[in-house]
């Protein structure tokens, strides 16, 4: 652990209050100033002392910041997604990167299923209908789309995709998937491309990692293949979907609906979506439970501790 004389940990961007407090109290961590002039001064004065960064997917670390920290050895990321960390620059500089896999899988998969049910059954919209006093006036709520026994395609069959598939199998859904590589011995049908997957399912769930490798993977062609009776659920990253194409498809009724926990430019959400009853919009809450965030915090600190004591991370990417 750091002492006041050896303040080698840097917090980059906002973190959970309890995590930020632990970093400040137990590690005497610096916080990277947000003001540009202050930041430059800090990096000039202290940059060489920093050996470990703690950040989250909201902020991350770019190549320029790494370059200002010549003795940086590790980027400890709170969150499973590390698309905001320049991993190529990290690798080139010998900087190790960790994330928080596994501990959030269940909650994010729960969110995917919850969003799918809400989007197809329109529970949030029906709740608004009741609150607005429309039930006694307008009568029964319009019929919606069944969830059980639908054909579901999962884009990205990693830990979270697999957990979603397991849950939806219990709903009698037929599951197929597309992944960079076909998963050996998978019980689910493999589609060779996102378009092929989308063309055979009622619901497409995006569970692929963000970053350059998946940017815009769900474009107009995939949305067209999903079609006017198809639904898109995204609990991964906004960058995986061409958001303009998605908004147009929804506004023009070329897609039946969408459940979105993530967006291209969070916390900004395209206002065109606010008027649509066919969408459910969540403020990136996939992993946001007390239990899971505590587990993510603990794993983040285990990675930091381990790096400071042994030079090794517990869950390197
Ligand atoms: C977090 C997430 O909310 O783990 C991830 O990749 O997107 C979420 O669990 C986020 O990373 C915290 O910034």
Coordinates of N, CA, C and O in Angstrom, one line a residue, residues 156-227:
X156 N -22.5 -12.0 -29.7 CA -21.5 -12.0 -28.7 C -21.8 -13.1 -27.7 O -22.6 -12.9 -26.8
X157 N -21.2 -14.3 -27.9 CA -21.5 -15.4 -26.9 C -20.4 -15.6 -26.0 O -19.7 -16.6 -25.9
X158 N -20.1 -14.5 -25.2 CA -19.1 -14.6 -24.1 C -19.8 -15.0 -22.8 O -20.8 -15.6 -22.8
X159 N -19.2 -14.5 -21.7 CA -19.8 -14.8 -20.4 C -21.2 -14.3 -20.3 O -22.1 -15.1 -19.9
X160 N -21.4 -13.1 -20.7 CA -22.8 -12.5 -20.5 C -23.8 -13.0 -21.5 O -24.9 -13.4 -21.2
X161 N -23.3 -13.2 -22.8 CA -24.2 -13.8 -23.8 C -24.7 -15.2 -23.4 O -25.8 -15.5 -23.5
X162 N -23.7 -16.0 -22.8 CA -24.0 -17.3 -22.4 C -25.1 -17.3 -21.2 O -26.0 -18.1 -21.2
X163 N -24.9 -16.3 -20.3 CA -25.8 -16.2 -19.2 C -27.2 -15.8 -19.6 O -28.2 -16.3 -19.1
X164 N -27.3 -15.0 -20.7 CA -28.6 -14.6 -21.2 C -29.2 -15.8 -21.9 O -30.4 -16.1 -21.7
X165 N -28.4 -16.5 -22.6 CA -29.0 -17.7 -23.3 C -29.5 -18.7 -22.4 O -30.6 -19.3 -22.6
X166 N -28.8 -18.9 -21.3 CA -29.3 -19.9 -20.2 C -30.6 -19.5 -19.7 O -31.5 -20.3 -19.5
X167 N -30.8 -18.2 -19.4 CA -32.0 -17.7 -18.8 C -33.2 -17.8 -19.8 O -34.3 -18.3 -19.5
X168 N -32.9 -17.4 -21.1 CA -34.0 -17.5 -22.1 C -34.3 -18.9 -22.5 O -35.4 -19.1 -23.0
X169 N -33.4 -19.8 -22.4 CA -33.7 -21.2 -22.6 C -34.8 -21.7 -21.7 O -35.7 -22.4 -22.1
X170 N -34.8 -21.2 -20.5 CA -35.9 -21.5 -19.5 C -37.2 -20.9 -19.9 O -38.3 -21.3 -19.4
X171 N -37.2 -19.9 -20.8 CA -38.5 -19.3 -21.3 C -38.9 -20.0 -22.6 O -39.8 -19.6 -23.3
X172 N -38.2 -21.1 -22.9 CA -38.6 -21.8 -24.1 C -38.1 -21.2 -25.4 O -38.6 -21.5 -26.5
X173 N -37.3 -20.2 -25.3 CA -36.8 -19.5 -26.5 C -35.8 -20.4 -27.3 O -35.0 -21.1 -26.7
X174 N -35.9 -20.3 -28.6 CA -34.9 -20.9 -29.5 C -33.7 -19.9 -29.6 O -33.9 -18.8 -30.1
X175 N -32.5 -20.4 -29.2 CA -31.4 -19.4 -29.2 C -30.4 -19.7 -30.3 O -30.0 -20.9 -30.6
X176 N -30.0 -18.7 -31.0 CA -28.9 -18.8 -32.0 C -28.0 -17.6 -31.7 O -28.3 -16.7 -31.0
X177 N -26.8 -17.7 -32.3 CA -25.8 -16.6 -32.0 C -24.8 -16.4 -33.1 O -24.6 -17.2 -34.0
X178 N -24.2 -15.2 -33.0 CA -23.0 -14.9 -33.9 C -22.0 -14.4 -32.9 O -22.2 -13.7 -32.0
X179 N -20.7 -14.9 -33.2 CA -19.6 -14.6 -32.4 C -18.4 -14.5 -33.3 O -18.4 -15.1 -34.4
X180 N -17.3 -13.8 -32.9 CA -16.1 -13.8 -33.7 C -15.7 -15.2 -34.1 O -15.4 -15.4 -35.3
X181 N -15.7 -16.1 -33.1 CA -15.4 -17.5 -33.4 C -16.6 -18.3 -33.0 O -17.2 -18.0 -31.9
X182 N -16.9 -19.4 -33.7 CA -18.0 -20.3 -33.3 C -17.5 -20.9 -32.0 O -16.3 -21.3 -31.8
X183 N -18.4 -21.1 -31.0 CA -18.1 -21.6 -29.7 C -18.2 -23.2 -29.8 O -19.2 -23.7 -30.2
X184 N -17.1 -23.8 -29.5 CA -17.0 -25.3 -29.6 C -18.1 -25.9 -28.6 O -18.2 -25.5 -27.5
X185 N -18.8 -26.9 -29.1 CA -19.8 -27.6 -28.3 C -20.9 -26.8 -27.8 O -21.5 -27.1 -26.8
X186 N -21.2 -25.6 -28.4 CA -22.3 -24.8 -28.0 C -23.6 -25.5 -28.3 O -23.7 -26.1 -29.4
X187 N -24.6 -25.5 -27.4 CA -25.9 -26.1 -27.8 C -26.7 -25.2 -28.7 O -27.8 -25.6 -29.1
X188 N -26.2 -24.0 -29.0 CA -27.0 -23.0 -29.8 C -26.5 -22.9 -31.2 O -25.3 -23.1 -31.5
X189 N -27.4 -22.6 -32.1 CA -27.1 -22.6 -33.5 C -26.2 -21.4 -33.8 O -26.4 -20.3 -33.3
X190 N -25.3 -21.6 -34.7 CA -24.3 -20.5 -35.1 C -24.7 -19.9 -36.4 O -25.0 -20.6 -37.4
X191 N -24.7 -18.6 -36.4 CA -24.9 -17.8 -37.7 C -23.6 -17.2 -38.1 O -22.9 -16.7 -37.3
X192 N -23.3 -17.3 -39.4 CA -22.0 -16.8 -39.9 C -21.8 -15.3 -39.8 O -20.6 -14.9 -39.9
X193 N -22.9 -14.6 -39.8 CA -22.8 -13.1 -39.8 C -23.9 -12.5 -39.0 O -24.9 -13.1 -38.8
X194 N -23.8 -11.2 -38.5 CA -24.9 -10.6 -37.8 C -26.1 -10.5 -38.7 O -27.2 -10.6 -38.2
X195 N -26.0 -10.2 -40.0 CA -27.1 -10.2 -40.9 C -27.8 -11.5 -40.9 O -29.1 -11.6 -40.8
X196 N -27.1 -12.6 -41.1 CA -27.7 -13.9 -41.1 C -28.4 -14.2 -39.8 O -29.6 -14.7 -39.8
X197 N -27.8 -13.8 -38.7 CA -28.5 -14.0 -37.4 C -29.8 -13.2 -37.3 O -30.8 -13.8 -37.0
X198 N -29.7 -12.0 -37.7 CA -30.9 -11.1 -37.6 C -32.0 -11.5 -38.4 O -33.2 -11.4 -38.1
X199 N -31.7 -12.2 -39.6 CA -32.7 -12.5 -40.5 C -33.6 -13.7 -40.1 O -34.6 -14.0 -40.6
X200 N -33.1 -14.4 -39.0 CA -33.8 -15.6 -38.6 C -34.4 -15.5 -37.2 O -35.0 -16.5 -36.7
X201 N -34.3 -14.3 -36.6 CA -34.8 -14.2 -35.2 C -35.9 -13.1 -35.0 O -36.0 -12.2 -35.9
X202 N -36.6 -13.2 -33.9 CA -37.6 -12.2 -33.5 C -36.9 -11.0 -32.7 O -37.3 -9.9 -32.8
X203 N -35.9 -11.5 -31.9 CA -35.2 -10.5 -31.0 C -33.7 -10.7 -31.2 O -33.2 -11.8 -31.1
X204 N -33.0 -9.6 -31.4 CA -31.6 -9.6 -31.4 C -31.0 -9.0 -30.2 O -31.3 -7.8 -29.9
X205 N -30.2 -9.7 -29.4 CA -29.6 -9.1 -28.2 C -28.2 -8.9 -28.4 O -27.4 -9.8 -28.7
X206 N -27.7 -7.7 -28.2 CA -26.3 -7.3 -28.4 C -25.6 -7.5 -27.0 O -25.9 -6.8 -26.0
X207 N -24.6 -8.4 -27.0 CA -23.8 -8.7 -25.8 C -22.3 -8.8 -26.2 O -21.6 -9.4 -25.4
X208 N -22.0 -8.1 -27.2 CA -20.6 -8.1 -27.7 C -19.8 -7.0 -27.0 O -20.3 -6.0 -26.7
X209 N -18.5 -7.2 -26.8 CA -17.6 -6.2 -26.2 C -17.6 -5.0 -27.1 O -17.7 -5.1 -28.4
X210 N -17.4 -3.8 -26.6 CA -17.3 -2.6 -27.4 C -15.9 -2.5 -28.0 O -15.1 -3.4 -27.9
X211 N -15.6 -1.3 -28.5 CA -14.3 -1.1 -29.1 C -14.2 -1.1 -30.6 O -15.3 -1.3 -31.2
X212 N -13.1 -0.9 -31.2 CA -13.0 -0.8 -32.6 C -13.4 -2.0 -33.4 O -13.9 -1.9 -34.5
X213 N -13.2 -3.2 -32.8 CA -13.5 -4.4 -33.4 C -15.0 -4.7 -33.7 O -15.3 -5.4 -34.6
X214 N -15.8 -4.0 -32.9 CA -17.3 -4.2 -33.1 C -18.0 -2.9 -33.4 O -19.3 -3.0 -33.4
X215 N -17.3 -1.9 -33.7 CA -18.0 -0.6 -33.9 C -18.9 -0.7 -35.1 O -18.6 -1.1 -36.2
X216 N -20.2 -0.3 -34.9 CA -21.2 -0.3 -36.0 C -21.5 -1.7 -36.5 O -22.1 -1.8 -37.6
X217 N -21.2 -2.7 -35.8 CA -21.5 -4.1 -36.2 C -23.0 -4.2 -36.6 O -23.4 -4.9 -37.5
X218 N -23.9 -3.6 -35.8 CA -25.3 -3.6 -36.1 C -25.6 -2.3 -36.8 O -25.9 -1.3 -36.3
X219 N -25.6 -2.5 -38.1 CA -25.9 -1.3 -39.0 C -27.2 -1.5 -39.7 O -28.0 -2.4 -39.3
X220 N -27.5 -0.6 -40.7 CA -28.8 -0.6 -41.4 C -29.1 -2.0 -41.9 O -30.2 -2.5 -41.9
X221 N -28.1 -2.7 -42.4 CA -28.3 -4.0 -43.0 C -28.9 -5.0 -42.0 O -29.8 -5.8 -42.3
X222 N -28.3 -5.0 -40.8 CA -28.7 -5.9 -39.7 C -30.1 -5.5 -39.3 O -31.0 -6.4 -39.1
X223 N -30.4 -4.2 -39.1 CA -31.7 -3.8 -38.7 C -32.8 -4.1 -39.7 O -33.9 -4.5 -39.4
X224 N -32.4 -4.0 -41.0 CA -33.4 -4.4 -42.1 C -33.6 -5.9 -42.0 O -34.8 -6.3 -42.2
X225 N -32.6 -6.6 -41.7 CA -32.8 -8.1 -41.7 C -33.7 -8.5 -40.5 O -34.4 -9.4 -40.5
X226 N -33.6 -7.7 -39.4 CA -34.4 -7.9 -38.2 C -35.9 -7.6 -38.6 O -36.8 -8.3 -38.2
X227 N -36.0 -6.5 -39.3 CA -37.3 -6.2 -39.9 C -38.4 -5.5 -39.0 O -38.2 -5.4 -37.8

